[in-house]
Amino acid sequence: MDSRETTIYDIAKRLNIAPSTVSRGLKGHHTVSLKTQKKIAETAREMGYQLNAFAAGLRTRRTNTIGVIIPRLNSNFVSNVLAGIEKVTNHHGFNLIITQSLESREKEIRNVETMFANRVDGLLMSLSGDTKSIDHIEPFFKKHIPVLFFDRVPTSSTACVCIDNEKAGYQITQHLIAHRAKRIVHIGGTHDINVYADRFKGFLRAHKENGLQVDEKQLIVSNLDENTGDREVRKILEWKADAIFAANDIAAVSCMNALKKLNLKIPEDILVAGFNNDIISRNVTPSLSTMHYPGIEMGELAAQKMIDHLLNKAAIEAGSITVLEPTLMIRESSVKLS
């Protein structure tokens, strides 16, 4: 029995094509037709070919692996971002290492160290709620390993992909004011996280442009989870709010449920709007007005920028910001019919 490992040269000989074509075909390179790629893959499986990733890495000084660090895998938005990243990286033959910081800077530091130790070719990252500086990313910068931030991004001059959260917060608040809301409560996350700070800035700008004063009681900082409504409903009612703008859909729906328990009607008694356009926003009664956050597109764009950099097609430049447009989804929860 022949115990010798199958090589790309064996596959090339079987198919009567060049070894270089086999190599490119196994990596899904665009210069090899899909038909030929499929034939190469089938033959490789038949012959028991195994890619020696370690040896390939030594030759190319690449591991064909991209690291991804997220705050927490507990939302439809994050799942969509990861789906977008995986789609693009898989197409180009790159592998992923995905870790969660669980909103802890210490855990995030350990994740970064793990990525560095595993010699990832690049790092895609969304910051934890505890992260106020990115000093722990310095080893990547010193080694010129590309880092691209998405969604939650630092204030320093780094490359990032995000949406205009200030504009989105402004648009939602303007919509509520246009439907006669004058006492709007904003339920947001800690302002140490840029997305929540920026949404509140938009909230403030809309009030200022409409000549409305903002009271400190209008801002409620919350965990933005499924218990938000039960925790915060007393504050909302004490301030006699006529509208709620929650910084995510889970918190918005939680508030709707808490208000319903007290026999308040939505939108007749109080308007409600969320953020993210999660599945829950379309499956609650009344349906929830929200801001569509293009998670899949964000993941695809971030991954493509990273891969273009790694393939020397386009460099990731420090300070470059790519802004995606959110879309206001107006539904039943924020529109008074009379």
Tab-separated table of N, CA, C and O in Angstrom, residues 131-242:
chain	number	residue	atom	x	y	z
A	131	THR	N	-13.811	48.964	26.978
A	131	THR	CA	-12.574	49.393	26.316
A	131	THR	C	-12.559	50.894	26.080
A	131	THR	O	-13.386	51.425	25.342
A	132	LYS	N	-11.618	51.569	26.721
A	132	LYS	CA	-11.498	53.022	26.568
A	132	LYS	C	-10.226	53.418	25.821
A	132	LYS	O	-10.061	54.566	25.437
A	133	SER	N	-9.302	52.454	25.643
A	133	SER	CA	-8.104	52.701	24.834
A	133	SER	C	-7.777	51.411	24.092
A	133	SER	O	-8.254	50.334	24.452
A	134	ILE	N	-6.963	51.543	23.062
A	134	ILE	CA	-6.620	50.354	22.264
A	134	ILE	C	-5.114	50.074	22.321
A	134	ILE	O	-4.528	49.584	21.363
A	135	ASP	N	-4.527	50.344	23.464
A	135	ASP	CA	-3.093	50.090	23.636
A	135	ASP	C	-2.751	48.619	23.410
A	135	ASP	O	-1.646	48.291	22.957
A	136	HIS	N	-3.696	47.737	23.737
A	136	HIS	CA	-3.428	46.304	23.624
A	136	HIS	C	-3.358	45.830	22.170
A	136	HIS	O	-2.969	44.694	21.908
A	137	ILE	N	-3.713	46.706	21.228
A	137	ILE	CA	-3.626	46.359	19.799
A	137	ILE	C	-2.246	46.714	19.243
A	137	ILE	O	-1.902	46.374	18.121
A	138	GLU	N	-1.428	47.396	20.049
A	138	GLU	CA	-0.140	47.913	19.576
A	138	GLU	C	0.756	46.847	18.939
A	138	GLU	O	1.423	47.129	17.924
A	139	PRO	N	0.821	45.603	19.462
A	139	PRO	CA	1.664	44.588	18.808
A	139	PRO	C	1.285	44.366	17.348
A	139	PRO	O	2.160	44.111	16.511
A	140	PHE	N	-0.001	44.468	17.016
A	140	PHE	CA	-0.426	44.318	15.624
A	140	PHE	C	0.084	45.479	14.779
A	140	PHE	O	0.585	45.279	13.666
A	141	PHE	N	-0.044	46.693	15.321
A	141	PHE	CA	0.414	47.863	14.571
A	141	PHE	C	1.928	47.821	14.343
A	141	PHE	O	2.412	48.158	13.257
A	142	LYS	N	2.676	47.396	15.368
A	142	LYS	CA	4.133	47.350	15.247
A	142	LYS	C	4.576	46.328	14.196
A	142	LYS	O	5.583	46.533	13.512
A	143	LYS	N	3.829	45.234	14.084
A	143	LYS	CA	4.161	44.197	13.108
A	143	LYS	C	3.500	44.433	11.753
A	143	LYS	O	3.615	43.620	10.837
A	144	HIS	N	2.803	45.559	11.640
A	144	HIS	CA	2.103	45.915	10.397
A	144	HIS	C	1.078	44.851	9.992
A	144	HIS	O	0.884	44.570	8.805
A	145	ILE	N	0.450	44.254	10.994
A	145	ILE	CA	-0.658	43.328	10.741
A	145	ILE	C	-1.933	44.163	10.673
A	145	ILE	O	-2.235	44.894	11.627
A	146	PRO	N	-2.681	44.104	9.586
A	146	PRO	CA	-3.824	45.003	9.424
A	146	PRO	C	-4.926	44.763	10.451
A	146	PRO	O	-5.265	43.619	10.770
A	147	VAL	N	-5.469	45.861	10.971
A	147	VAL	CA	-6.584	45.827	11.912
A	147	VAL	C	-7.681	46.735	11.372
A	147	VAL	O	-7.420	47.883	11.005
A	148	LEU	N	-8.895	46.213	11.309
A	148	LEU	CA	-10.036	46.988	10.833
A	148	LEU	C	-11.148	46.871	11.858
A	148	LEU	O	-11.578	45.769	12.205
A	149	PHE	N	-11.602	47.999	12.376
A	149	PHE	CA	-12.676	48.017	13.353
A	149	PHE	C	-14.021	48.143	12.646
A	149	PHE	O	-14.123	48.787	11.596
A	150	PHE	N	-15.065	47.539	13.247
A	150	PHE	CA	-16.408	47.682	12.688
A	150	PHE	C	-17.418	47.909	13.801
A	150	PHE	O	-17.221	47.476	14.929
A	151	ASP	N	-18.486	48.609	13.482
A	151	ASP	CA	-19.584	48.928	14.407
A	151	ASP	C	-19.097	49.750	15.587
A	151	ASP	O	-19.153	50.966	15.565
A	152	ARG	N	-18.606	49.111	16.650
A	152	ARG	CA	-18.068	49.842	17.796
A	152	ARG	C	-16.598	50.129	17.520
A	152	ARG	O	-15.777	49.215	17.488
A	153	VAL	N	-16.291	51.390	17.342
A	153	VAL	CA	-14.950	51.759	16.868
A	153	VAL	C	-14.307	52.757	17.826
A	153	VAL	O	-14.987	53.494	18.530
A	154	PRO	N	-12.974	52.797	17.867
A	154	PRO	CA	-12.287	53.752	18.744
A	154	PRO	C	-12.315	55.159	18.166
A	154	PRO	O	-12.603	55.362	16.979
A	155	THR	N	-12.024	56.139	19.016
A	155	THR	CA	-12.000	57.537	18.558
A	155	THR	C	-10.668	57.885	17.914
A	155	THR	O	-10.556	58.913	17.260
A	156	SER	N	-9.659	57.050	18.097
A	156	SER	CA	-8.341	57.323	17.526
A	156	SER	C	-8.354	57.106	16.017
A	156	SER	O	-9.323	56.603	15.449
A	157	SER	N	-7.251	57.476	15.387
A	157	SER	CA	-7.169	57.427	13.927
A	157	SER	C	-6.914	56.000	13.450
A	157	SER	O	-5.784	55.576	13.228
A	158	THR	N	-8.006	55.234	13.307
A	158	THR	CA	-7.908	53.847	12.853
A	158	THR	C	-8.865	53.634	11.690
A	158	THR	O	-9.776	54.427	11.456
A	159	ALA	N	-8.662	52.556	10.966
A	159	ALA	CA	-9.559	52.212	9.864
A	159	ALA	C	-10.807	51.551	10.429
A	159	ALA	O	-10.730	50.723	11.336
A	160	CYS	N	-11.980	51.925	9.910
A	160	CYS	CA	-13.210	51.344	10.452
A	160	CYS	C	-14.333	51.344	9.421
A	160	CYS	O	-14.311	52.094	8.440
A	161	VAL	N	-15.306	50.478	9.681
A	161	VAL	CA	-16.547	50.407	8.905
A	161	VAL	C	-17.688	50.565	9.908
A	161	VAL	O	-17.756	49.822	10.897
A	162	CYS	N	-18.574	51.513	9.677
A	162	CYS	CA	-19.627	51.785	10.651
A	162	CYS	C	-20.812	52.443	9.942
A	162	CYS	O	-20.810	52.605	8.729
A	163	ILE	N	-21.828	52.787	10.722
A	163	ILE	CA	-22.908	53.611	10.196
A	163	ILE	C	-22.831	54.965	10.889
A	163	ILE	O	-22.128	55.119	11.890
A	164	ASP	N	-23.576	55.935	10.369
A	164	ASP	CA	-23.644	57.255	10.992
A	164	ASP	C	-24.705	57.192	12.091
A	164	ASP	O	-25.887	57.447	11.853
A	165	ASN	N	-24.276	56.807	13.297
A	165	ASN	CA	-25.213	56.631	14.400
A	165	ASN	C	-25.846	57.943	14.849
A	165	ASN	O	-26.997	57.961	15.293
A	166	GLU	N	-25.117	59.031	14.738
A	166	GLU	CA	-25.677	60.335	15.101
A	166	GLU	C	-26.838	60.687	14.173
A	166	GLU	O	-27.904	61.122	14.610
A	167	LYS	N	-26.639	60.458	12.880
A	167	LYS	CA	-27.684	60.727	11.893
A	167	LYS	C	-28.895	59.814	12.120
A	167	LYS	O	-30.044	60.250	12.022
A	168	ALA	N	-28.624	58.551	12.444
A	168	ALA	CA	-29.705	57.599	12.674
A	168	ALA	C	-30.530	57.996	13.893
A	168	ALA	O	-31.771	57.963	13.864
A	169	GLY	N	-29.850	58.384	14.983
A	169	GLY	CA	-30.563	58.833	16.173
A	169	GLY	C	-31.387	60.081	15.903
A	169	GLY	O	-32.505	60.232	16.423
A	170	TYR	N	-30.830	60.946	15.103
A	170	TYR	CA	-31.543	62.174	14.710
A	170	TYR	C	-32.803	61.847	13.905
A	170	TYR	O	-33.888	62.383	14.161
A	171	GLN	N	-32.680	60.942	12.951
A	171	GLN	CA	-33.821	60.609	12.095
A	171	GLN	C	-34.968	59.972	12.883
A	171	GLN	O	-36.140	60.297	12.657
A	172	ILE	N	-34.630	59.068	13.790
A	172	ILE	CA	-35.677	58.437	14.599
A	172	ILE	C	-36.374	59.475	15.469
A	172	ILE	O	-37.612	59.510	15.560
A	173	THR	N	-35.599	60.349	16.111
A	173	THR	CA	-36.186	61.366	16.984
A	173	THR	C	-37.035	62.344	16.191
A	173	THR	O	-38.145	62.716	16.625
A	174	GLN	N	-36.558	62.744	15.021
A	174	GLN	CA	-37.339	63.641	14.163
A	174	GLN	C	-38.666	62.997	13.780
A	174	GLN	O	-39.714	63.661	13.744
A	175	HIS	N	-38.638	61.707	13.490
A	175	HIS	CA	-39.862	60.988	13.136
A	175	HIS	C	-40.864	61.025	14.285
A	175	HIS	O	-42.064	61.269	14.082
A	176	LEU	N	-40.403	60.791	15.507
A	176	LEU	CA	-41.281	60.799	16.671
A	176	LEU	C	-41.854	62.198	16.912
A	176	LEU	O	-43.046	62.357	17.213
A	177	ILE	N	-41.014	63.218	16.770
A	177	ILE	CA	-41.476	64.605	16.943
A	177	ILE	C	-42.512	64.964	15.875
A	177	ILE	O	-43.507	65.630	16.148
A	178	ALA	N	-42.285	64.484	14.649
A	178	ALA	CA	-43.229	64.752	13.554
A	178	ALA	C	-44.598	64.143	13.829
A	178	ALA	O	-45.615	64.608	13.288
A	179	HIS	N	-44.620	63.102	14.688
A	179	HIS	CA	-45.897	62.483	15.059
A	179	HIS	C	-46.327	62.932	16.456
A	179	HIS	O	-46.891	62.170	17.235
A	180	ARG	N	-46.009	64.185	16.738
A	180	ARG	CA	-46.512	64.951	17.878
A	180	ARG	C	-45.943	64.530	19.233
A	180	ARG	O	-46.531	64.816	20.272
A	181	ALA	N	-44.819	63.871	19.234
A	181	ALA	CA	-44.167	63.549	20.509
A	181	ALA	C	-43.371	64.754	21.000
A	181	ALA	O	-42.641	65.383	20.230
A	182	LYS	N	-43.537	65.099	22.268
A	182	LYS	CA	-42.804	66.229	22.852
A	182	LYS	C	-42.022	65.814	24.104
A	182	LYS	O	-41.149	66.544	24.560
A	183	ARG	N	-42.358	64.656	24.646
A	183	ARG	CA	-41.684	64.181	25.858
A	183	ARG	C	-41.136	62.768	25.576
A	183	ARG	O	-41.719	61.754	25.946
A	184	ILE	N	-40.019	62.744	24.890
A	184	ILE	CA	-39.433	61.477	24.418
A	184	ILE	C	-38.363	61.009	25.400
A	184	ILE	O	-37.436	61.752	25.723
A	185	VAL	N	-38.490	59.781	25.845
A	185	VAL	CA	-37.453	59.162	26.667
A	185	VAL	C	-36.516	58.365	25.758
A	185	VAL	O	-36.977	57.609	24.897
A	186	HIS	N	-35.219	58.560	25.956
A	186	HIS	CA	-34.234	57.775	25.205
A	186	HIS	C	-33.594	56.760	26.136
A	186	HIS	O	-32.993	57.119	27.157
A	187	ILE	N	-33.744	55.485	25.805
A	187	ILE	CA	-33.121	54.410	26.582
A	187	ILE	C	-31.912	53.918	25.808
A	187	ILE	O	-32.040	53.329	24.722
A	188	GLY	N	-30.726	54.210	26.316
A	188	GLY	CA	-29.502	53.869	25.597
A	188	GLY	C	-28.527	53.093	26.458
A	188	GLY	O	-28.768	52.844	27.640
A	189	GLY	N	-27.406	52.714	25.855
A	189	GLY	CA	-26.340	52.045	26.582
A	189	GLY	C	-25.331	53.058	27.098
A	189	GLY	O	-25.478	54.272	26.890
A	190	THR	N	-24.301	52.563	27.746
A	190	THR	CA	-23.269	53.447	28.271
A	190	THR	C	-22.639	54.284	27.157
A	190	THR	O	-22.381	53.778	26.057
A	191	HIS	N	-22.369	55.535	27.466
A	191	HIS	CA	-21.799	56.422	26.452
A	191	HIS	C	-20.296	56.219	26.282
A	191	HIS	O	-19.658	56.936	25.493
A	192	ASP	N	-19.739	55.251	27.013
A	192	ASP	CA	-18.357	54.845	26.733
A	192	ASP	C	-18.281	54.110	25.397
A	192	ASP	O	-17.203	53.961	24.821
A	193	ILE	N	-19.431	53.623	24.921
A	193	ILE	CA	-19.508	52.934	23.627
A	193	ILE	C	-19.979	53.937	22.584
A	193	ILE	O	-21.027	54.557	22.738
A	194	ASN	N	-19.203	54.096	21.537
A	194	ASN	CA	-19.457	55.181	20.579
A	194	ASN	C	-20.851	55.133	19.963
A	194	ASN	O	-21.475	56.184	19.742
A	195	VAL	N	-21.373	53.946	19.678
A	195	VAL	CA	-22.660	53.877	18.982
A	195	VAL	C	-23.775	54.477	19.824
A	195	VAL	O	-24.673	55.152	19.303
A	196	TYR	N	-23.741	54.248	21.143
A	196	TYR	CA	-24.790	54.779	22.015
A	196	TYR	C	-24.609	56.273	22.268
A	196	TYR	O	-25.585	57.025	22.323
A	197	ALA	N	-23.364	56.706	22.408
A	197	ALA	CA	-23.101	58.140	22.575
A	197	ALA	C	-23.559	58.916	21.343
A	197	ALA	O	-24.174	59.982	21.454
A	198	ASP	N	-23.290	58.377	20.157
A	198	ASP	CA	-23.647	59.070	18.919
A	198	ASP	C	-25.154	59.096	18.690
A	198	ASP	O	-25.699	60.087	18.188
A	199	ARG	N	-25.857	58.008	19.044
A	199	ARG	CA	-27.317	58.007	18.889
A	199	ARG	C	-27.947	59.069	19.785
A	199	ARG	O	-28.921	59.724	19.404
A	200	PHE	N	-27.389	59.234	20.979
A	200	PHE	CA	-27.911	60.265	21.879
A	200	PHE	C	-27.618	61.660	21.343
A	200	PHE	O	-28.432	62.579	21.483
A	201	LYS	N	-26.468	61.849	20.701
A	201	LYS	CA	-26.168	63.145	20.084
A	201	LYS	C	-27.219	63.497	19.031
A	201	LYS	O	-27.646	64.648	18.916
A	202	GLY	N	-27.633	62.497	18.246
A	202	GLY	CA	-28.679	62.723	17.257
A	202	GLY	C	-30.002	63.069	17.908
A	202	GLY	O	-30.760	63.923	17.422
A	203	PHE	N	-30.303	62.414	19.021
A	203	PHE	CA	-31.498	62.696	19.823
A	203	PHE	C	-31.488	64.156	20.271
A	203	PHE	O	-32.498	64.872	20.146
A	204	LEU	N	-30.346	64.623	20.771
A	204	LEU	CA	-30.223	66.006	21.228
A	204	LEU	C	-30.372	66.997	20.077
A	204	LEU	O	-31.045	68.028	20.212
A	205	ARG	N	-29.757	66.684	18.944
A	205	ARG	CA	-29.813	67.616	17.799
A	205	ARG	C	-31.237	67.799	17.304
A	205	ARG	O	-31.656	68.920	16.990
A	206	ALA	N	-31.999	66.712	17.250
A	206	ALA	CA	-33.387	66.818	16.793
A	206	ALA	C	-34.211	67.686	17.742
A	206	ALA	O	-35.042	68.490	17.303
A	207	HIS	N	-33.982	67.537	19.038
A	207	HIS	CA	-34.705	68.370	20.006
A	207	HIS	C	-34.343	69.841	19.835
A	207	HIS	O	-35.223	70.714	19.839
A	208	LYS	N	-33.058	70.119	19.684
A	208	LYS	CA	-32.601	71.500	19.537
A	208	LYS	C	-33.198	72.147	18.295
A	208	LYS	O	-33.673	73.300	18.348
A	209	GLU	N	-33.204	71.427	17.176
A	209	GLU	CA	-33.730	71.988	15.932
A	209	GLU	C	-35.236	72.241	15.999
A	209	GLU	O	-35.762	73.087	15.270
A	210	ASN	N	-35.913	71.517	16.887
A	210	ASN	CA	-37.360	71.699	17.026
A	210	ASN	C	-37.732	72.552	18.242
A	210	ASN	O	-38.917	72.643	18.604
A	211	GLY	N	-36.742	73.200	18.852
A	211	GLY	CA	-37.004	74.099	19.967
A	211	GLY	C	-37.487	73.404	21.225
A	211	GLY	O	-38.197	74.004	22.037
A	212	LEU	N	-37.096	72.144	21.412
A	212	LEU	CA	-37.527	71.378	22.576
A	212	LEU	C	-36.370	71.227	23.562
A	212	LEU	O	-35.255	70.894	23.173
A	213	GLN	N	-36.648	71.505	24.828
A	213	GLN	CA	-35.645	71.335	25.863
A	213	GLN	C	-35.485	69.850	26.199
A	213	GLN	O	-36.419	69.061	26.066
A	214	VAL	N	-34.292	69.479	26.654
A	214	VAL	CA	-34.038	68.103	27.060
A	214	VAL	C	-33.739	68.078	28.555
A	214	VAL	O	-32.829	68.762	29.026
A	215	ASP	N	-34.530	67.308	29.285
A	215	ASP	CA	-34.351	67.118	30.719
A	215	ASP	C	-33.467	65.895	30.946
A	215	ASP	O	-33.509	64.933	30.170
A	216	GLU	N	-32.675	65.900	32.011
A	216	GLU	CA	-31.788	64.763	32.290
A	216	GLU	C	-32.567	63.463	32.487
A	216	GLU	O	-32.043	62.371	32.256
A	217	LYS	N	-33.845	63.577	32.893
A	217	LYS	CA	-34.661	62.384	33.096
A	217	LYS	C	-35.055	61.723	31.780
A	217	LYS	O	-35.578	60.607	31.779
A	218	GLN	N	-34.807	62.416	30.673
A	218	GLN	CA	-35.141	61.834	29.366
A	218	GLN	C	-34.127	60.784	28.919
A	218	GLN	O	-34.390	60.039	27.978
A	219	LEU	N	-32.968	60.745	29.558
A	219	LEU	CA	-31.961	59.739	29.213
A	219	LEU	C	-31.920	58.674	30.291
A	219	LEU	O	-31.675	58.958	31.457
A	220	ILE	N	-32.163	57.424	29.893
A	220	ILE	CA	-32.054	56.276	30.795
A	220	ILE	C	-30.965	55.360	30.240
A	220	ILE	O	-31.069	54.875	29.114
A	221	VAL	N	-29.908	55.172	31.016
A	221	VAL	CA	-28.833	54.267	30.603
A	221	VAL	C	-29.160	52.877	31.145
A	221	VAL	O	-29.381	52.707	32.346
A	222	SER	N	-29.190	51.893	30.245
A	222	SER	CA	-29.691	50.569	30.597
A	222	SER	C	-28.812	49.486	29.991
A	222	SER	O	-27.975	49.743	29.121
A	223	ASN	N	-29.046	48.246	30.426
A	223	ASN	CA	-28.369	47.088	29.825
A	223	ASN	C	-28.952	46.726	28.470
A	223	ASN	O	-28.392	45.887	27.751
A	224	LEU	N	-30.105	47.304	28.129
A	224	LEU	CA	-30.750	47.069	26.831
A	224	LEU	C	-31.027	45.586	26.599
A	224	LEU	O	-30.732	45.036	25.541
A	225	ASP	N	-31.630	44.937	27.595
A	225	ASP	CA	-31.948	43.526	27.482
A	225	ASP	C	-33.450	43.302	27.602
A	225	ASP	O	-34.232	44.253	27.642
A	226	GLU	N	-33.859	42.054	27.689
A	226	GLU	CA	-35.278	41.719	27.692
A	226	GLU	C	-35.998	42.135	28.978
A	226	GLU	O	-37.226	42.092	29.042
A	227	ASN	N	-35.253	42.553	29.992
A	227	ASN	CA	-35.855	43.012	31.247
A	227	ASN	C	-35.873	44.533	31.371
A	227	ASN	O	-36.257	45.064	32.417
A	228	THR	N	-35.467	45.214	30.320
A	228	THR	CA	-35.389	46.677	30.362
A	228	THR	C	-36.735	47.297	30.725
A	228	THR	O	-36.807	48.213	31.553
A	229	GLY	N	-37.801	46.841	30.095
A	229	GLY	CA	-39.114	47.422	30.340
A	229	GLY	C	-39.531	47.340	31.791
A	229	GLY	O	-39.971	48.341	32.386
A	230	ASP	N	-39.400	46.167	32.395
A	230	ASP	CA	-39.790	45.996	33.797
A	230	ASP	C	-38.952	46.879	34.719
A	230	ASP	O	-39.451	47.394	35.717
A	231	ARG	N	-37.660	47.055	34.385
A	231	ARG	CA	-36.790	47.883	35.221
A	231	ARG	C	-37.100	49.361	35.102
A	231	ARG	O	-37.020	50.104	36.070
A	232	GLU	N	-37.434	49.804	33.878
A	232	GLU	CA	-37.486	51.242	33.602
A	232	GLU	C	-38.882	51.826	33.432
A	232	GLU	O	-39.022	53.034	33.301
A	233	VAL	N	-39.920	50.995	33.427
A	233	VAL	CA	-41.256	51.509	33.123
A	233	VAL	C	-41.715	52.567	34.129
A	233	VAL	O	-42.403	53.538	33.758
A	234	ARG	N	-41.309	52.430	35.396
A	234	ARG	CA	-41.716	53.417	36.398
A	234	ARG	C	-41.150	54.796	36.061
A	234	ARG	O	-41.870	55.810	36.127
A	235	LYS	N	-39.874	54.867	35.662
A	235	LYS	CA	-39.268	56.149	35.299
A	235	LYS	C	-39.970	56.758	34.093
A	235	LYS	O	-40.188	57.981	34.018
A	236	ILE	N	-40.322	55.903	33.135
A	236	ILE	CA	-40.983	56.379	31.910
A	236	ILE	C	-42.325	57.018	32.239
A	236	ILE	O	-42.657	58.102	31.740
A	237	LEU	N	-43.089	56.362	33.099
A	237	LEU	CA	-44.420	56.870	33.446
A	237	LEU	C	-44.344	58.079	34.369
A	237	LEU	O	-45.156	59.002	34.244
A	238	GLU	N	-43.374	58.104	35.278
A	238	GLU	CA	-43.233	59.249	36.177
A	238	GLU	C	-42.924	60.525	35.406
A	238	GLU	O	-43.359	61.617	35.798
A	239	TRP	N	-42.199	60.387	34.318
A	239	TRP	CA	-41.861	61.570	33.524
A	239	TRP	C	-42.965	61.910	32.524
A	239	TRP	O	-42.872	62.895	31.808
A	240	LYS	N	-44.018	61.094	32.507
A	240	LYS	CA	-45.166	61.300	31.602
A	240	LYS	C	-44.707	61.324	30.137
A	240	LYS	O	-45.126	62.185	29.344
A	241	ALA	N	-43.851	60.376	29.785
A	241	ALA	CA	-43.335	60.304	28.411
A	241	ALA	C	-44.460	60.000	27.424
A	241	ALA	O	-45.368	59.225	27.725
A	242	ASP	N	-44.396	60.632	26.249
A	242	ASP	CA	-45.351	60.304	25.181
A	242	ASP	C	-44.669	59.519	24.052
A	242	ASP	O	-45.309	59.176	23.055
